[in-house]
Coordinates of C-alpha atoms and ligand atoms in Angstrom, one line a residue:
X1 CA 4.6 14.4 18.8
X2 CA 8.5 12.8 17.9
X3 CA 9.2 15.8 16.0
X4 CA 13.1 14.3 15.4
X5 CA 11.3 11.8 13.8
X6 CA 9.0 13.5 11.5
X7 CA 12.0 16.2 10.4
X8 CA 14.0 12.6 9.8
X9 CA 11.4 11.8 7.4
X10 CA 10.7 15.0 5.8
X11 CA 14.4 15.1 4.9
X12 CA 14.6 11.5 3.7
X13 CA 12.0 12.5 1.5
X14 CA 13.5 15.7 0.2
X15 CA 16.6 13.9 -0.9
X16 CA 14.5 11.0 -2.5
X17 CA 12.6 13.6 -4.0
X18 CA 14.7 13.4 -7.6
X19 CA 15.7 9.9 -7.4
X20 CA 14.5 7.7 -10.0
X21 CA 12.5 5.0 -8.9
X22 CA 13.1 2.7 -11.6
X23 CA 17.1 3.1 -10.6
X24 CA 16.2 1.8 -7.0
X25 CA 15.7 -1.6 -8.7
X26 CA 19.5 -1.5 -9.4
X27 CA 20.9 0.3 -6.8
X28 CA 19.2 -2.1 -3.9
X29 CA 18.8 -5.4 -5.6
X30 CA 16.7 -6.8 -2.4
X31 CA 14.2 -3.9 -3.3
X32 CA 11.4 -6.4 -4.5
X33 CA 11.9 -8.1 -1.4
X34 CA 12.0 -6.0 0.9
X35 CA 9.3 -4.2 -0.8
X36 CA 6.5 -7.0 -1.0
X37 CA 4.4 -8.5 1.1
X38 CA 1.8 -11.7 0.9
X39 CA -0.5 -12.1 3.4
X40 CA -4.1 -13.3 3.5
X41 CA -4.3 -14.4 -0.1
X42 CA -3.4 -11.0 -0.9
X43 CA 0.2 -10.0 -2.8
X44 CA 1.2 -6.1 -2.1
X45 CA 4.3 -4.4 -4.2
X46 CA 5.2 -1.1 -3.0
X47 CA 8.5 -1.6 -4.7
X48 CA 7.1 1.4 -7.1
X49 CA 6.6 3.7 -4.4
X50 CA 9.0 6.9 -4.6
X51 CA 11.1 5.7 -0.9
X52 CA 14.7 4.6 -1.3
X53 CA 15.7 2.5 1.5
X54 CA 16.7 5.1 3.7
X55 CA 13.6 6.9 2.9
X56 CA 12.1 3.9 4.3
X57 CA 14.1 3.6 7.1
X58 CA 12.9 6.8 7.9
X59 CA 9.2 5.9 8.2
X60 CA 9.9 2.7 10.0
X61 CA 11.5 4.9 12.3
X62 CA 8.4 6.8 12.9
X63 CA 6.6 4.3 12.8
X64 CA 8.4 2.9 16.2
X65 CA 8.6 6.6 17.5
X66 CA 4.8 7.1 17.2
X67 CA 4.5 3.7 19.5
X68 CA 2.2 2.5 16.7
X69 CA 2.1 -1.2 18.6
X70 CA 1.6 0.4 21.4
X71 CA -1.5 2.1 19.9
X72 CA -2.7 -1.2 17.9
X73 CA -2.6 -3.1 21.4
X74 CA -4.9 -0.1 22.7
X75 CA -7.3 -0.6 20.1
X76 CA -7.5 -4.1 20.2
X77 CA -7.7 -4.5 23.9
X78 CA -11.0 -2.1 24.0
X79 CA -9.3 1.0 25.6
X80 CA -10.6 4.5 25.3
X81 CA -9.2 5.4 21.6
X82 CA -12.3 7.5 20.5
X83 CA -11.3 10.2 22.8
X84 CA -14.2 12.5 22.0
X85 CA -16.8 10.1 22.4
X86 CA -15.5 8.1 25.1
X87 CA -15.6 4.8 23.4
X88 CA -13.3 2.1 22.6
X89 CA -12.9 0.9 18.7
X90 CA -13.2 -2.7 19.0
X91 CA -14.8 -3.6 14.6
X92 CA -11.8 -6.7 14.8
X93 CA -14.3 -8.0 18.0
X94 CA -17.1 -8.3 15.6
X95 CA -15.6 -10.8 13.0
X96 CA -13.4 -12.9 16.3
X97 CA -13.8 -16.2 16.0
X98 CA -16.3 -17.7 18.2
X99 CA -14.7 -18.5 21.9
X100 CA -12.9 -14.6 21.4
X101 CA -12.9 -12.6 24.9
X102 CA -13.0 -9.2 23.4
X103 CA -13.5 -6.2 25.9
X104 CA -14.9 -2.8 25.7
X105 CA -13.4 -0.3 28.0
X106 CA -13.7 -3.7 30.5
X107 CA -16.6 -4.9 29.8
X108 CA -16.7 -7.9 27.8
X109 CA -18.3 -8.1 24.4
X110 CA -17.9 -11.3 22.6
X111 CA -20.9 -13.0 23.6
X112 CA -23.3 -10.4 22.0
X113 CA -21.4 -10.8 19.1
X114 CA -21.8 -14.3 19.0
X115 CA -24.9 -14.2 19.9
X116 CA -26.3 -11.4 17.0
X117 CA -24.3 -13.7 15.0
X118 CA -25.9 -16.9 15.7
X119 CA -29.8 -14.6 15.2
X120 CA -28.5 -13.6 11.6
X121 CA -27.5 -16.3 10.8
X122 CA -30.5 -18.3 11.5
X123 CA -33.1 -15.9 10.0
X124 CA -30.8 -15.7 7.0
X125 CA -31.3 -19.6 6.7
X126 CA -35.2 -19.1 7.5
X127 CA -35.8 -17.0 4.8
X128 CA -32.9 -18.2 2.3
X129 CA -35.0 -21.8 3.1
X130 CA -38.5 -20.3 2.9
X131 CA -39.5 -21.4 6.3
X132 CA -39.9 -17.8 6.7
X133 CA -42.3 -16.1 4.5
X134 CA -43.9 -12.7 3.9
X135 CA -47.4 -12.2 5.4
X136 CA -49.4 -13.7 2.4
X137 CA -46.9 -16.8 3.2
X138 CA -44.9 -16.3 -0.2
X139 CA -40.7 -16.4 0.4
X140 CA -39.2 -13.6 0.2
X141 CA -37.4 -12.5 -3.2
X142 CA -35.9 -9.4 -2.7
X143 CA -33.9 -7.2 -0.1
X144 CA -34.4 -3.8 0.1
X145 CA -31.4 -2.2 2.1
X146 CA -32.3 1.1 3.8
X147 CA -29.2 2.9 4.5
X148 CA -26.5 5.8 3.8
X149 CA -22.8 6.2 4.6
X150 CA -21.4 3.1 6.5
X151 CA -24.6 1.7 6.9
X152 CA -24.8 1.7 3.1
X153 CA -21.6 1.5 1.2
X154 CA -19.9 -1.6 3.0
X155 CA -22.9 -3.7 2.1
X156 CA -22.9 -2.5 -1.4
X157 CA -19.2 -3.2 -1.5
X158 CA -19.6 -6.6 -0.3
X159 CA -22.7 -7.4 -2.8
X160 CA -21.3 -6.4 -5.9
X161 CA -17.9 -7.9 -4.9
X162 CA -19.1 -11.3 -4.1
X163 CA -23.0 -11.4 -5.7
X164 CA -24.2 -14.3 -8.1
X165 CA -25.0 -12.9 -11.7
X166 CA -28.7 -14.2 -10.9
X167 CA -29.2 -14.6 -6.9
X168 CA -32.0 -16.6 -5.8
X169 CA -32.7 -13.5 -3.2
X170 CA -31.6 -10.1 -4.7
X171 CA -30.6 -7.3 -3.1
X172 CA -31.6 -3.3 -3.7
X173 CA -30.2 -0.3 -1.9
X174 CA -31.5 2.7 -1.2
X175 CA -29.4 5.9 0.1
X176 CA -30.4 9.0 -1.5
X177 CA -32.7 11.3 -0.2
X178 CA -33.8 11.9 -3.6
X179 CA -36.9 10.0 -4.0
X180 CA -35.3 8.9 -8.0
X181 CA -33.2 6.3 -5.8
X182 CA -36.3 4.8 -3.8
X183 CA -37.9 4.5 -7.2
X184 CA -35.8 3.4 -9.1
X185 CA -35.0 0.6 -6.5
X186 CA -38.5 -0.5 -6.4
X187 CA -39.0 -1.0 -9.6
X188 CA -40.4 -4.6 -10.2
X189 CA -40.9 -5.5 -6.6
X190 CA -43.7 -6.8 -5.0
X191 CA -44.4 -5.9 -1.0
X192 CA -45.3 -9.5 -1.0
X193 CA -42.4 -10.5 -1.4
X194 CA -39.9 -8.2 -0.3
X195 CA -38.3 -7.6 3.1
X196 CA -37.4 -4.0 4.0
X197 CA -34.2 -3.8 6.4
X198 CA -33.4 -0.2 7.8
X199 CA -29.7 0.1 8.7
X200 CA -28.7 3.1 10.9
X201 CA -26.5 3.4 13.7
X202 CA -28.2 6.0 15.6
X203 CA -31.6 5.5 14.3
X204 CA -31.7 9.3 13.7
X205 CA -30.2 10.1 10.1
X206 CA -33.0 12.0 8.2
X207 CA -32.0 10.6 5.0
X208 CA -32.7 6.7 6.2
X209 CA -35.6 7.8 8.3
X210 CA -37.5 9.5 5.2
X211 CA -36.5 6.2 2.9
X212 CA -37.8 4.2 5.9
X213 CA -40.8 6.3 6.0
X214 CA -41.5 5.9 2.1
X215 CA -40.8 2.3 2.4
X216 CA -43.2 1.3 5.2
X217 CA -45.8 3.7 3.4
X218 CA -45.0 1.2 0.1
X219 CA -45.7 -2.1 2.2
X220 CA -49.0 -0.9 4.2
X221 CA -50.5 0.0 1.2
X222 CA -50.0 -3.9 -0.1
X223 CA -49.9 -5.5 3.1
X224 CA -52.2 -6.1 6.1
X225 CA -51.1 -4.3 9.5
X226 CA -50.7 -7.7 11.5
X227 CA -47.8 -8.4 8.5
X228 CA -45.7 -5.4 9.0
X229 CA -43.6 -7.1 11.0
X230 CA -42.0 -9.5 8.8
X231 CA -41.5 -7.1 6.2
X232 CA -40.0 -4.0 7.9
X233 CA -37.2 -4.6 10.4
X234 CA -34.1 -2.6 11.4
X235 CA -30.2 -2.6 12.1
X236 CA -29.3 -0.3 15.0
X237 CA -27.5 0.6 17.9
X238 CA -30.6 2.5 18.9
X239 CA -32.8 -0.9 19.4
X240 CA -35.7 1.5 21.1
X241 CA -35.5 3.9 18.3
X242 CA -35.8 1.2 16.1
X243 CA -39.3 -0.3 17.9
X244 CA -40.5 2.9 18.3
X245 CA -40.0 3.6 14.0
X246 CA -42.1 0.3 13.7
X247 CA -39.7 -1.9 13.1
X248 CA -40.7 -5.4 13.5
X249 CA -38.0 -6.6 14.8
X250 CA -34.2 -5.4 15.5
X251 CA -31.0 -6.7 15.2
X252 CA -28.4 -4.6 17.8
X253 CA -25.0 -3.6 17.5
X254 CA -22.8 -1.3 19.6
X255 CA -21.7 2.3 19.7
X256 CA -18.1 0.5 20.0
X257 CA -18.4 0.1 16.1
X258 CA -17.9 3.2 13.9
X259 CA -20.1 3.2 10.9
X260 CA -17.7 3.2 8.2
X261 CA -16.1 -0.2 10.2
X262 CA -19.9 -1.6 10.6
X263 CA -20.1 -4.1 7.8
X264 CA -18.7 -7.0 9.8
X265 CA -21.9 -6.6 12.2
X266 CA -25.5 -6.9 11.3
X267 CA -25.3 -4.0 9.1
X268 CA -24.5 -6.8 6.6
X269 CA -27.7 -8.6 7.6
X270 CA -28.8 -7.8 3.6
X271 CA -25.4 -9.2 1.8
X272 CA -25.7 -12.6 4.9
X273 CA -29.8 -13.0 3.2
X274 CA -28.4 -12.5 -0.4
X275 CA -24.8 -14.3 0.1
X276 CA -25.5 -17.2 2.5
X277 CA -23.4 -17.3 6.0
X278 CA -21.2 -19.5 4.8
X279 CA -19.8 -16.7 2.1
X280 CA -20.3 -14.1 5.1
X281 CA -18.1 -16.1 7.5
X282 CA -15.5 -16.1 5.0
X283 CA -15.6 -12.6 4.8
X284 CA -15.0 -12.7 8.5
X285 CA -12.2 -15.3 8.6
X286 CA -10.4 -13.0 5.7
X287 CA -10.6 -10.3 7.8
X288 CA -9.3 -12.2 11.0
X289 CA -5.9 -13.8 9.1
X290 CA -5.1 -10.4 8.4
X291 CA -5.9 -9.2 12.1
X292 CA -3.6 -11.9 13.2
X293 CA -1.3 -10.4 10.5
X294 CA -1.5 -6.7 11.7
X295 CA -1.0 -7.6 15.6
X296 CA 2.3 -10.4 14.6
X297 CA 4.3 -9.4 12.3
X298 CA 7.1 -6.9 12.4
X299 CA 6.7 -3.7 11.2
X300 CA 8.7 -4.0 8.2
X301 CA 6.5 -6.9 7.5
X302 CA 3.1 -5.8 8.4
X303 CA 1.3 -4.9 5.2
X304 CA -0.7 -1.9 7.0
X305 CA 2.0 -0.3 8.6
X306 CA 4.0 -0.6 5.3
X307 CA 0.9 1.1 3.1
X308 CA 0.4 3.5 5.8
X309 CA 4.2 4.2 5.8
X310 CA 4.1 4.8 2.1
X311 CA 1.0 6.7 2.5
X312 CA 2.6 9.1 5.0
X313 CA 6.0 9.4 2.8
X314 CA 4.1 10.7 -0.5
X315 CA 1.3 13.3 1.1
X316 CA 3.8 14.6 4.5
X317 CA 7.4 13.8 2.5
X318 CA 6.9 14.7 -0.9
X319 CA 3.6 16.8 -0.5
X320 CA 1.3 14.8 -2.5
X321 CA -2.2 15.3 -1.2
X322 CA -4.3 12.8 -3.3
X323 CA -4.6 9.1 -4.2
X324 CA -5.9 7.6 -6.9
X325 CA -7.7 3.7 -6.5
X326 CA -7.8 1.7 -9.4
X327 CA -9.6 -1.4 -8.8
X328 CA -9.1 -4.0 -12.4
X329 CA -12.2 -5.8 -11.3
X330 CA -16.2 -4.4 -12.2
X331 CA -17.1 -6.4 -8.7
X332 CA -14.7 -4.1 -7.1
X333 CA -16.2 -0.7 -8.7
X334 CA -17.6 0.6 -5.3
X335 CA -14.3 0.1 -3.3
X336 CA -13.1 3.6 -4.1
X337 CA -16.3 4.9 -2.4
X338 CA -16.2 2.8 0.4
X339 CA -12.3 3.7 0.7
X340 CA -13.2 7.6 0.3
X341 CA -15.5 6.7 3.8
X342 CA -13.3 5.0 5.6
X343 CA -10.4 6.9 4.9
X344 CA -11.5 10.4 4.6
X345 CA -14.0 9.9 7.0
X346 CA -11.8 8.9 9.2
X347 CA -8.7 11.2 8.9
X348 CA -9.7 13.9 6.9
X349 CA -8.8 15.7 10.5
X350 CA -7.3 19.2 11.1
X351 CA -6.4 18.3 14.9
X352 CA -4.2 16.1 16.9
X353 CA -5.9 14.5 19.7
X354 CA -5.2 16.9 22.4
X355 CA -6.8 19.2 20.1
X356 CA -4.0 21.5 18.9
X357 CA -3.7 21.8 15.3
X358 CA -2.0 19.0 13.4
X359 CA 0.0 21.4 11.4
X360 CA 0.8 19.1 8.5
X361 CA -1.6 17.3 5.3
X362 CA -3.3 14.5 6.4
X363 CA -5.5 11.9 4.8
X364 CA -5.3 12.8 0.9
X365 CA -8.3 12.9 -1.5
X366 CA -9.1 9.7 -2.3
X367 CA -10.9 9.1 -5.8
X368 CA -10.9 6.3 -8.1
X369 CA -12.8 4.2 -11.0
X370 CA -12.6 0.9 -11.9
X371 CA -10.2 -0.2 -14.5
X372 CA -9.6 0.2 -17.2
X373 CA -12.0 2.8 -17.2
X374 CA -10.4 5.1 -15.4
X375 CA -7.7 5.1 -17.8
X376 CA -10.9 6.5 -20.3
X377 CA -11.4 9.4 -17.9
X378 CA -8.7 10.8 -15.7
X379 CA -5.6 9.1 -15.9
X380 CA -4.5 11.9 -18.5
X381 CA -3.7 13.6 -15.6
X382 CA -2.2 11.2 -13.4
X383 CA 0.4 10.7 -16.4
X384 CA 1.3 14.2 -17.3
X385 CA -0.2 16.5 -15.1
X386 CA 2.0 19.0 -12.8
X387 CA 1.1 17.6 -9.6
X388 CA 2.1 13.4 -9.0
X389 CA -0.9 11.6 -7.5
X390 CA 0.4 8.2 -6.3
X391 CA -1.9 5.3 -7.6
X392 CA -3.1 2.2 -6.5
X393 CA -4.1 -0.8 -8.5
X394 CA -6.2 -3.7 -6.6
X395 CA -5.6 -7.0 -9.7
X396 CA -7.9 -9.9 -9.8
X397 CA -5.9 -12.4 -11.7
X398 CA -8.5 -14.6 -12.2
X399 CA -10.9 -11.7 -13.6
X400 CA -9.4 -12.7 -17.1
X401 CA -9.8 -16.6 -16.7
X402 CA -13.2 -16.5 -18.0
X403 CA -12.0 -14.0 -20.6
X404 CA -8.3 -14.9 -21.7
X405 CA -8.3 -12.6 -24.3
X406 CA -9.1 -10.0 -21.5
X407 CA -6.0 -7.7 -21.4
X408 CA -7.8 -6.4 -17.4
X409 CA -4.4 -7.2 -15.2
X410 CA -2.4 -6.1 -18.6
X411 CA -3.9 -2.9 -18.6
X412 CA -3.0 -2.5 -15.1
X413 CA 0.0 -3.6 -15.1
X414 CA 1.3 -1.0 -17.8
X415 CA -0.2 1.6 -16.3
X416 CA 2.3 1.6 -13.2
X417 CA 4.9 0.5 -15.8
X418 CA 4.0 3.8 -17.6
X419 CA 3.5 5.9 -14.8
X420 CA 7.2 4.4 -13.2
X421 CA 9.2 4.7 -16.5
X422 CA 7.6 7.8 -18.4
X423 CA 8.8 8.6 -21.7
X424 CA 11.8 11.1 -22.5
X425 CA 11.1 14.2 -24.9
X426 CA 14.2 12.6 -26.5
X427 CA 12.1 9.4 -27.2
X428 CA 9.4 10.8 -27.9
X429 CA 10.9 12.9 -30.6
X430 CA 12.9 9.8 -32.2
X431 CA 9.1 8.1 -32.6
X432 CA 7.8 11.1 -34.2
X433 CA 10.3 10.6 -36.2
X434 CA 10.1 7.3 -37.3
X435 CA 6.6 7.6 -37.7
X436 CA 7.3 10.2 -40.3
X437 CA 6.9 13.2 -39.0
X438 CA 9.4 16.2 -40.2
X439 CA 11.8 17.7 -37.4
X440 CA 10.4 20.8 -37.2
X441 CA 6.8 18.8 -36.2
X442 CA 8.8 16.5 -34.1
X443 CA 10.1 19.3 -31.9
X444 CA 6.5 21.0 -31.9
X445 CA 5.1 17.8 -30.9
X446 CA 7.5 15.9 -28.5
X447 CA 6.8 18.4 -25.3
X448 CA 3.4 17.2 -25.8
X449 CA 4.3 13.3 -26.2
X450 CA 6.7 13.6 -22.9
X451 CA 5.8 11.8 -20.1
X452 CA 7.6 12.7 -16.7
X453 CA 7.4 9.2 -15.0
X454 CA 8.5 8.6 -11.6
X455 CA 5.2 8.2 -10.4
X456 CA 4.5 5.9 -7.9
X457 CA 2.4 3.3 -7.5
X458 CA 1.1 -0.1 -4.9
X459 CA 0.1 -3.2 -6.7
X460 CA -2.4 -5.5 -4.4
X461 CA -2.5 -8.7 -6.0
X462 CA -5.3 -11.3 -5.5
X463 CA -6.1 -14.5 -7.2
X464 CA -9.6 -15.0 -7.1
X465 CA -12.1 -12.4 -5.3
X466 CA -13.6 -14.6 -2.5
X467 CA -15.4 -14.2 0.6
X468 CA -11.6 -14.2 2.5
X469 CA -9.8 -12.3 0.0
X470 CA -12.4 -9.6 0.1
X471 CA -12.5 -9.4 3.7
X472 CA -8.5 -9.4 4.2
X473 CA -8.7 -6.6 1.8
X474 CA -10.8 -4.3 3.8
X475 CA -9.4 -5.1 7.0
X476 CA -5.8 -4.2 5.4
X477 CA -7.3 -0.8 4.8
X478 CA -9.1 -0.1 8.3
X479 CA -5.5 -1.0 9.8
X480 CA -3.9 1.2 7.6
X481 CA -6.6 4.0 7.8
X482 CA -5.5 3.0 12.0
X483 CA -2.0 3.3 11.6
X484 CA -1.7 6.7 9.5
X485 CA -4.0 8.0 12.1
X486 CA -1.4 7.3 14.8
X487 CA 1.6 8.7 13.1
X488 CA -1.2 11.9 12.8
X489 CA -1.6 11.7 16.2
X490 CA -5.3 12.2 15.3
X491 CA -8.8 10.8 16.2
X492 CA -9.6 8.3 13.3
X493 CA -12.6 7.0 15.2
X494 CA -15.3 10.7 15.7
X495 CA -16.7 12.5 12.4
X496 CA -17.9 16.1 14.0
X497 CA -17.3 17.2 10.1
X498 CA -20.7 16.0 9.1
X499 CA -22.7 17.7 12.1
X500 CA -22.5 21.4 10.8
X501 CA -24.4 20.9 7.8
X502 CA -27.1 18.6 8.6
X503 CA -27.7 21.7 11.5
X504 CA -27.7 24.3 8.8
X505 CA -29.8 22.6 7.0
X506 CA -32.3 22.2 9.7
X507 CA -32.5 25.8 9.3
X508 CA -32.7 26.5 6.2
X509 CA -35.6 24.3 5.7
X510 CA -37.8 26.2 8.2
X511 CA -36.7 29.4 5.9
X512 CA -38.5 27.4 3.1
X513 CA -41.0 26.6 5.0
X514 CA -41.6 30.3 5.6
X515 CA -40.7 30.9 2.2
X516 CA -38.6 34.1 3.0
X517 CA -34.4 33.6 4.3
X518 CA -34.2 34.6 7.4
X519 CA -31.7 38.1 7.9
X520 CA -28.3 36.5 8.6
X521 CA -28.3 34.6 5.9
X522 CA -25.8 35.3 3.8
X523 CA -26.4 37.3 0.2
X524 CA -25.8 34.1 -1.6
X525 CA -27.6 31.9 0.7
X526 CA -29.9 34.0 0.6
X527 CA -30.7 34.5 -3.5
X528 CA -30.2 30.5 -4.2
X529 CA -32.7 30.2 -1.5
X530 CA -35.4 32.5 -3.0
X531 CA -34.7 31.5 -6.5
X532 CA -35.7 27.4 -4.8
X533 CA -39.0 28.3 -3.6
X534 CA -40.2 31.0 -6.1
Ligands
LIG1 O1 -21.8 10.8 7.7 C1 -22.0 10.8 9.0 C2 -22.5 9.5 9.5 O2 -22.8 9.5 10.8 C3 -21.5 8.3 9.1 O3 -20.5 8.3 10.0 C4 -22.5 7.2 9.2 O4 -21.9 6.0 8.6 C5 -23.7 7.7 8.4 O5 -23.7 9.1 8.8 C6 -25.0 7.0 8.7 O6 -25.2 7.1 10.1 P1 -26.3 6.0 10.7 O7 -25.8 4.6 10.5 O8 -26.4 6.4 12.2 O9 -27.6 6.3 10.0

């Protein structure tokens, strides 16, 4: 662990921890250069981030200390990075061009991909075409997505980002064990006509399995058993699971894909039916300029190094354990829970790698909205509360084309103009009193009308939301989610988080189905539990 490094940082940030970060602007006039990127149809200002340039110095010198291209060459070259699981992390292999000789702890890879590729993308054209039909011979008019966690919020990410107001083919989702979202999902559809696609990694999460269950329940009662097949078929890298489920078919992918980096892979197969390939390999090539970005340019220019860096300065320099996403676009509205996956999934770790403790914060609560709703709900507090939360706005210029008089990026914009400049209790007294309030109410009032400012921000610019710029967007963050996990020195690639609970709740539902707790459960446990199946 470069510990000189580290304390280097820590006390860069300690003495940038009063500096004004409007003043920077003056005191370093190549700030905005130096502070913005564009790459991949995407424009990134951290120029409102709290780092002076010797603050960011600092993290570049981490940065280098932590070997982080050392790491990136690792991952990219299929070695061992998921320590714990003995698998290399190898999601850039899966959107390679075709021709890429990706490897996987040696073994190479890129002509399964290809060739999963080349299967989805002709059965999206068969269906897409109607040359392939439901059993009654009627096309198919609707896509019901089985699928939770990665295997659910990429694809939802990707179809409300990029979906026509009235697709030919639609898409549903379905996550929930609650049987409210199965219902709600099928609501209007006919078995006839729809395809049911059950996405799960390992082919063993009870939530899917149970939708799956209620889904192929749904179609037998419509359809005749020889017609299954065309209507129920699964994503998997548990193909035999998968067959063995009932699934008419399977398209494969590997356990060298995490799940919350599985929506370049046939994961997606749902958003490739409803979207096209064409749209879908646009996604891809998005994600592969800015892979070519992340592996060539230096580290002062490499757009996730530079977020991860300003990451790492704000939760480990200034102790600011939360972030706030504010995507300006509705077709981005799910990217704050796709980013809560991928991130928190992926480094909401307590321990380094060799398994000692990490003894420092490390990924910060992500939570967002879209704007400007957020601004309706809990940017109060990102404004004037005690604690600064650094905020993040993703802008879709042309959001507002079809509606000029849209103020969407002007919203956003002001917020991190806001949150940068704050308002003195001076100035807010002087508008008090201009608006006409006495001086006695004035200086009652103007504590409350203060606003401390100096709260940072990253602006992530886009034109238009395409296919590309979509896809460069993601892969900025997996890099980043990478990179921060480096500096960590932490596995970004295992989730053993998520096994205690689904365990305890194995047991707790044979209690119910006994009806009485069993003794070790605790008092609380234990009274919740009786009080559920009185
Ligand atoms: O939350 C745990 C997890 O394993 C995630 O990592 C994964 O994306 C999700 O559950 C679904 O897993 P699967 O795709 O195997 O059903």
């Amino acid at each position: 662990m470069p510990h000189a490094a580290w304390a280097e940082l820590e006390a860069a940030a300690r003495r940038d921890a009063d500096a004004r970060i409007q003043e920077q602007f003056t005191a370093d006039p190549d700030r905005l250069t130096r502070l913005t990127l564009d790459v991949a149809g995407l424009h990134i200002d951290l120029s409102k981030q709290s780092w002076t340039q010797a603050g960011l110095k600092a993290a570049l010198a981490l940065a280098r200390a932590c070997e982080v291209e050392g790491r990136r060459a690792a991952l990219f070259n299929g070695e061992e990075v998921n320590l714990t699981e003995g698998r290399a992390v190898l999601h850039p292999a899966l959107r390679a061009p075709d021709g890429a000789a990706f490897h996987a702890l040696g073994e190479p890879v890129s002509a399964e991909v290809e060739a999963v590729r080349a299967e989805m993308k002709a059965y999206a054209e068969a269906l897409r075409s109607g040359n392939e039909t439901g059993a009654s011979g009627r096309p198919f008019k609707t896509v019901l997505h089985i699928g939770i966690g990665g295997s659910d919020l990429g694809p939802r990410l990707i179809w409300d980002a990029l979906r026509p107001l009235d697709p030919a083919i639609d898409l549903r989702f379905v996550a929930n064990i609650d049987p409210r979202d199965m219902a709600e999902a099928l609501i209007g559809l006919d078995p006839e006509t729809t395809l049911v696609i059950v996405v799960s990694k390992s082919f063993t999460t009870q939530e899917t399995l149970l939708n799956a269950q209620a889904a192929k329940a749904w179609l037998a009662a419509a359809l005749p058993a020889e017609g299954m097949a065309k209507h129920f078929i699964g994503v998997t890298a548990a193909p035999d699971k998968a067959a063995a489920f009932g699934c008419g078919r399977t398209f494969a992918f590997r356990d060298w894909v995490g799940g919350r980096y599985s929506l370049w892979s046939a994961v997606s197969l749902s958003c490739v039916i409803g979207l096209g390939w064409d749209a879908f390999l646009g996604f891809l090539d998005g994600a592969v300029d800015l892979d070519r970005h992340f592996l060539e340019a230096p580290l002062e220019r490499n757009a996730p190094v530079m977020l991860a860096l300003a990451e790492i300065y704000n939760v480990d320099g200034l102790h600011r354990p939360a972030r706030t996403v504010a995507p300006y676009a509705h077709a981005l509205r799910r990217l704050p829970a796709f980013l809560q996956q991928l991130e928190m999934e992926s480094n909401g770790k307590r321990v380094r790698c060799d398994g000692s403790p990490v003894g420092r914060q490390t990924c910060p609560i992500v939570f967002g909205e879209a704007g400007t709703n957020g601004q309706h709900a809990f940017f109060q507090q990102i404004h004037q509360g005690p604690q600064v939360v650094p905020s993040e706005f993703i802008i879709v210029a042309s959001t507002n084309q079809r509606t000029l008089e849209s103020p969407l990026w002007a919203n956003a914009l002001a917020q991190a103009q806001a949150l940068m400049q704050g308002k003195t209790e001076a100035q807010a007294r002087t508008e008090l009193i201009a608006s006409g309030a006495s001086e006695d109410e004035a200086d009652r009032l103007a504590p409350h009308k203060t606003f401390p400012g100096n709260r940072p921000s990253t602006a992530i610019l886009m034109e238009r939301l395409t296919p590309q710029t979509l896809g460069a967007l993601i892969a900025l963050y997996e890099h980043k989610t990478f990179v921060e996990g480096v500096l960590w020195d932490i596995n970004s690639f295992d989730q053993w988080g998520v096994e205690l609970g689904k365990v305890l709740a194995k047991a707790l539902l044979k209690d119910v189905a006994t009806g009485t707790p069993s003794a070790d459960l605790d008092p609380s446990t234990a009274d919740l539990l009786r009080r559920l199946t009185a």
